[in-house]
XYZ file of N, CA, C and O in Angstrom:
372
model
N -87.432 -4.171 -38.654
C -86.191 -4.883 -38.412
C -85.917 -4.865 -36.912
O -85.969 -3.816 -36.289
N -85.614 -6.011 -36.362
C -85.272 -6.054 -34.939
C -83.794 -5.716 -34.768
O -83.003 -5.832 -35.704
N -83.440 -5.300 -33.600
C -82.052 -4.942 -33.322
C -81.543 -5.761 -32.145
O -82.325 -6.292 -31.352
N -80.223 -5.857 -32.057
C -79.584 -6.565 -30.954
C -78.345 -5.783 -30.545
O -77.656 -5.215 -31.397
N -78.031 -5.741 -29.274
C -76.846 -5.008 -28.837
C -75.568 -5.702 -29.297
O -75.530 -6.921 -29.477
N -74.537 -4.893 -29.500
C -73.223 -5.401 -29.894
C -72.182 -4.563 -29.173
O -72.216 -3.333 -29.241
N -71.275 -5.221 -28.510
C -70.218 -4.520 -27.797
C -68.898 -4.795 -28.508
O -68.568 -5.947 -28.778
N -68.166 -3.725 -28.835
C -66.862 -3.888 -29.486
C -65.834 -3.014 -28.782
O -66.178 -2.010 -28.157
N -64.592 -3.398 -28.897
C -63.498 -2.582 -28.385
C -62.723 -2.057 -29.579
O -62.386 -2.813 -30.488
N -62.474 -0.749 -29.582
C -61.673 -0.147 -30.640
C -60.568 0.683 -30.006
O -60.668 1.088 -28.837
N -59.545 0.932 -30.761
C -58.442 1.762 -30.317
C -58.986 3.109 -29.845
O -59.902 3.662 -30.454
N -58.433 3.623 -28.770
C -58.936 4.887 -28.214
C -58.849 6.030 -29.218
O -59.697 6.926 -29.204
N -57.861 5.992 -30.086
C -57.745 7.040 -31.111
C -58.960 7.031 -32.018
O -59.505 8.094 -32.346
N -59.405 5.850 -32.424
C -60.595 5.764 -33.271
C -61.844 6.199 -32.509
O -62.725 6.845 -33.066
N -61.918 5.853 -31.245
C -63.066 6.262 -30.428
C -63.130 7.790 -30.349
O -64.206 8.385 -30.501
N -61.985 8.429 -30.140
C -61.940 9.896 -30.080
C -62.321 10.506 -31.431
O -63.064 11.491 -31.486
N -61.816 9.922 -32.504
C -62.145 10.432 -33.837
C -63.630 10.271 -34.128
O -64.261 11.157 -34.720
N -64.191 9.133 -33.726
C -65.619 8.902 -33.910
C -66.432 9.936 -33.140
O -67.411 10.490 -33.656
N -66.025 10.212 -31.918
C -66.731 11.210 -31.117
C -66.664 12.598 -31.754
O -67.654 13.335 -31.751
N -65.508 12.970 -32.314
C -65.392 14.272 -33.001
C -66.301 14.332 -34.221
O -66.965 15.330 -34.462
N -66.323 13.240 -34.994
C -67.222 13.191 -36.155
C -68.674 13.315 -35.727
O -69.469 14.011 -36.369
N -69.025 12.643 -34.657
C -70.404 12.692 -34.170
C -70.774 14.123 -33.796
O -71.873 14.591 -34.134
N -69.876 14.814 -33.117
C -70.140 16.210 -32.769
C -70.290 17.070 -34.022
O -71.208 17.884 -34.120
N -69.373 16.891 -34.972
C -69.417 17.672 -36.215
C -70.715 17.452 -36.976
O -71.255 18.378 -37.579
N -71.189 16.238 -36.971
C -72.400 15.897 -37.746
C -73.671 15.977 -36.919
O -74.752 15.671 -37.416
N -73.536 16.323 -35.668
C -74.675 16.425 -34.757
C -75.486 15.126 -34.723
O -76.712 15.122 -34.825
N -74.736 14.043 -34.616
C -75.326 12.712 -34.502
C -74.614 11.996 -33.364
O -73.550 12.414 -32.930
N -75.166 10.906 -32.927
C -74.504 10.157 -31.862
C -73.390 9.291 -32.452
O -73.446 8.889 -33.620
N -72.390 9.027 -31.622
C -71.316 8.136 -32.079
C -71.884 6.745 -32.338
O -71.436 6.044 -33.244
N -72.879 6.356 -31.567
C -73.560 5.073 -31.764
C -74.165 4.993 -33.166
O -73.989 3.987 -33.876
N -74.861 6.044 -33.583
C -75.501 6.048 -34.905
C -74.456 5.977 -36.009
O -74.635 5.261 -36.999
N -73.353 6.710 -35.860
C -72.301 6.673 -36.881
C -71.644 5.295 -36.950
O -71.374 4.791 -38.041
N -71.388 4.700 -35.800
C -70.763 3.370 -35.779
C -71.698 2.336 -36.397
O -71.259 1.485 -37.190
N -72.990 2.402 -36.058
C -73.959 1.461 -36.629
C -74.014 1.612 -38.144
O -73.982 0.628 -38.891
N -74.051 2.879 -38.628
C -74.083 3.124 -40.069
C -72.824 2.582 -40.752
O -72.898 1.978 -41.819
N -71.671 2.782 -40.123
C -70.414 2.294 -40.699
C -70.395 0.771 -40.782
O -69.972 0.205 -41.800
N -70.858 0.110 -39.738
C -70.886 -1.354 -39.746
C -71.860 -1.864 -40.801
O -71.540 -2.790 -41.555
N -73.032 -1.255 -40.871
C -74.019 -1.676 -41.876
C -73.475 -1.485 -43.285
O -73.616 -2.363 -44.140
N -72.849 -0.343 -43.530
C -72.281 -0.070 -44.859
C -71.177 -1.070 -45.185
O -71.099 -1.572 -46.302
N -70.315 -1.353 -44.210
C -69.236 -2.313 -44.418
C -69.790 -3.681 -44.799
O -69.326 -4.304 -45.760
N -70.802 -4.141 -44.061
C -71.384 -5.455 -44.347
C -71.985 -5.478 -45.746
O -71.774 -6.429 -46.507
N -72.732 -4.438 -46.108
C -73.345 -4.386 -47.437
C -72.284 -4.383 -48.541
O -72.424 -5.089 -49.542
N -71.215 -3.610 -48.359
C -70.146 -3.569 -49.365
C -69.436 -4.913 -49.481
O -69.145 -5.374 -50.586
N -69.156 -5.544 -48.354
C -68.468 -6.835 -48.380
C -69.342 -7.917 -49.001
O -68.857 -8.768 -49.742
N -70.648 -7.884 -48.699
C -71.555 -8.841 -49.330
C -71.623 -8.608 -50.831
O -71.637 -9.572 -51.616
N -71.636 -7.342 -51.248
C -71.657 -7.014 -52.676
C -70.395 -7.539 -53.357
O -70.462 -8.158 -54.423
N -69.232 -7.303 -52.743
C -67.971 -7.778 -53.328
C -67.928 -9.303 -53.397
O -67.463 -9.865 -54.388
N -68.421 -9.963 -52.344
C -68.428 -11.426 -52.336
C -69.320 -11.960 -53.446
O -68.962 -12.928 -54.133
N -70.491 -11.335 -53.648
C -71.390 -11.768 -54.721
C -70.765 -11.502 -56.086
O -70.875 -12.325 -56.999
N -70.108 -10.363 -56.238
C -69.448 -10.047 -57.503
C -68.370 -11.080 -57.819
O -68.215 -11.504 -58.974
N -67.624 -11.503 -56.813
C -66.602 -12.530 -57.014
C -67.236 -13.853 -57.402
O -66.773 -14.520 -58.340
N -68.318 -14.239 -56.719
C -69.013 -15.487 -57.090
C -69.524 -15.415 -58.527
O -69.406 -16.382 -59.282
N -70.084 -14.267 -58.908
C -70.585 -14.097 -60.274
C -69.448 -14.194 -61.296
O -69.610 -14.802 -62.357
N -68.305 -13.587 -60.973
C -67.165 -13.628 -61.887
C -66.637 -15.052 -62.049
O -66.323 -15.483 -63.163
N -66.560 -15.783 -60.947
C -66.092 -17.171 -61.010
C -67.058 -18.012 -61.843
O -66.642 -18.806 -62.691
N -68.357 -17.814 -61.632
C -69.357 -18.563 -62.400
C -69.293 -18.183 -63.879
O -69.399 -19.050 -64.750
N -69.098 -16.908 -64.150
C -69.000 -16.451 -65.537
C -67.777 -17.059 -66.222
O -67.846 -17.497 -67.369
N -66.674 -17.102 -65.510
C -65.456 -17.689 -66.079
C -65.649 -19.182 -66.327
O -65.215 -19.707 -67.363
N -66.291 -19.864 -65.387
C -66.553 -21.296 -65.563
C -67.433 -21.525 -66.787
O -67.197 -22.458 -67.567
N -68.447 -20.661 -66.974
C -69.317 -20.786 -68.145
C -68.524 -20.551 -69.431
O -68.695 -21.264 -70.422
N -67.639 -19.554 -69.406
C -66.798 -19.300 -70.579
C -65.922 -20.511 -70.891
O -65.794 -20.916 -72.056
N -65.311 -21.088 -69.852
C -64.454 -22.259 -70.078
C -65.249 -23.420 -70.656
O -64.736 -24.194 -71.466
N -66.506 -23.540 -70.243
C -67.351 -24.627 -70.719
C -67.861 -24.384 -72.143
O -67.887 -25.301 -72.964
N -68.265 -23.170 -72.443
C -68.922 -22.888 -73.727
C -68.038 -22.164 -74.734
O -68.277 -22.250 -75.935
N -67.073 -21.400 -74.253
C -66.242 -20.599 -75.145
C -66.927 -19.320 -75.621
O -66.340 -18.536 -76.365
N -68.185 -19.103 -75.220
C -68.909 -17.909 -75.651
C -68.335 -16.675 -74.972
O -68.052 -16.675 -73.772
N -68.174 -15.597 -75.774
C -67.583 -14.379 -75.236
C -67.899 -13.184 -76.143
O -68.432 -13.352 -77.245
N -67.537 -12.006 -75.664
C -67.517 -10.782 -76.462
C -66.119 -10.205 -76.341
O -65.466 -10.354 -75.312
N -65.676 -9.514 -77.371
C -64.374 -8.860 -77.294
C -64.536 -7.507 -76.608
O -65.641 -6.959 -76.515
N -63.433 -6.956 -76.152
C -63.454 -5.634 -75.540
C -63.993 -4.599 -76.521
O -64.779 -3.738 -76.147
N -63.596 -4.707 -77.765
C -64.061 -3.752 -78.774
C -65.580 -3.834 -78.961
O -66.255 -2.813 -79.108
N -66.121 -5.052 -78.939
C -67.566 -5.222 -79.081
C -68.316 -4.596 -77.898
O -69.314 -3.890 -78.078
N -67.812 -4.835 -76.704
C -68.456 -4.278 -75.519
C -68.317 -2.757 -75.497
O -69.284 -2.041 -75.221
N -67.124 -2.251 -75.809
C -66.918 -0.795 -75.846
C -67.853 -0.135 -76.853
O -68.441 0.911 -76.571
N -67.987 -0.742 -78.032
C -68.876 -0.191 -79.048
C -70.322 -0.170 -78.587
O -71.050 0.808 -78.802
N -70.739 -1.241 -77.941
C -72.100 -1.324 -77.421
C -72.334 -0.281 -76.328
O -73.319 0.461 -76.347
N -71.395 -0.201 -75.369
C -71.555 0.751 -74.270
C -71.548 2.196 -74.749
O -72.205 3.054 -74.158
N -70.835 2.459 -75.830
C -70.788 3.824 -76.368
C -72.156 4.289 -76.867
O -72.408 5.483 -76.973
N -73.064 3.343 -77.136
C -74.397 3.716 -77.608
C -75.365 3.999 -76.463
O -76.436 4.551 -76.692
N -74.993 3.630 -75.252
C -75.884 3.836 -74.105
C -76.166 5.319 -73.914
O -75.274 6.158 -73.999
N -77.418 5.644 -73.677
C -77.798 7.023 -73.428
C -77.878 7.879 -74.673
O -78.035 9.084 -74.585
N -77.742 7.251 -75.838
C -77.848 7.992 -77.094
C -79.172 7.650 -77.764
O -79.878 6.734 -77.351
N -79.494 8.389 -78.826
C -80.707 8.095 -79.594
C -80.584 6.780 -80.345
O -81.578 6.220 -80.788
N -79.358 6.276 -80.478
C -79.099 5.046 -81.230
C -78.637 3.923 -80.290
O -77.767 3.145 -80.641
N -79.234 3.874 -79.083
C -78.818 2.852 -78.114
C -79.091 1.455 -78.694
O -80.168 1.183 -79.183
N -78.083 0.602 -78.597
C -78.136 -0.730 -79.193
C -78.390 -1.788 -78.128
O -78.086 -1.604 -76.962
N -78.907 -2.929 -78.567
C -79.019 -4.106 -77.717
C -77.623 -4.716 -77.582
O -76.750 -4.474 -78.422
N -77.453 -5.537 -76.566
C -76.162 -6.211 -76.390
C -75.866 -7.078 -77.608
O -76.762 -7.753 -78.131
N -74.622 -7.061 -78.066
C -74.282 -7.929 -79.206
C -74.327 -9.395 -78.776
O -74.145 -9.709 -77.602
N -74.572 -10.298 -79.711
C -74.628 -11.716 -79.356
C -73.223 -12.255 -79.050
O -72.236 -11.858 -79.675
N -73.164 -13.125 -78.074
C -71.894 -13.776 -77.750
C -71.528 -14.748 -78.870
O -72.376 -15.242 -79.588
N -70.247 -15.010 -79.009
C -69.759 -15.933 -80.033
C -68.557 -16.685 -79.504
O -68.012 -16.360 -78.468
N -68.156 -17.724 -80.240
C -66.979 -18.503 -79.839
C -65.765 -18.009 -80.572
O -65.824 -17.263 -81.493
């Protein structure tokens, strides 16, 4: 992976806190800031994809009417990790 420099300005209080964390963890403030930015981007991308998936799922439901009830899903999930683990129940209208 290639890298590129990035310059940001943050409140001095956050800069001081970052420096204290870096000392505590025996890492550079640069490494902690890079990790925080990378984690933030990954989490935000995950949330954005989850929202797109939910919108698409709702649109499919509106189009087809296919669904599972909460009780059906709860019953299915209760079998996970057991000797009697079940397949997902079929969707219905």
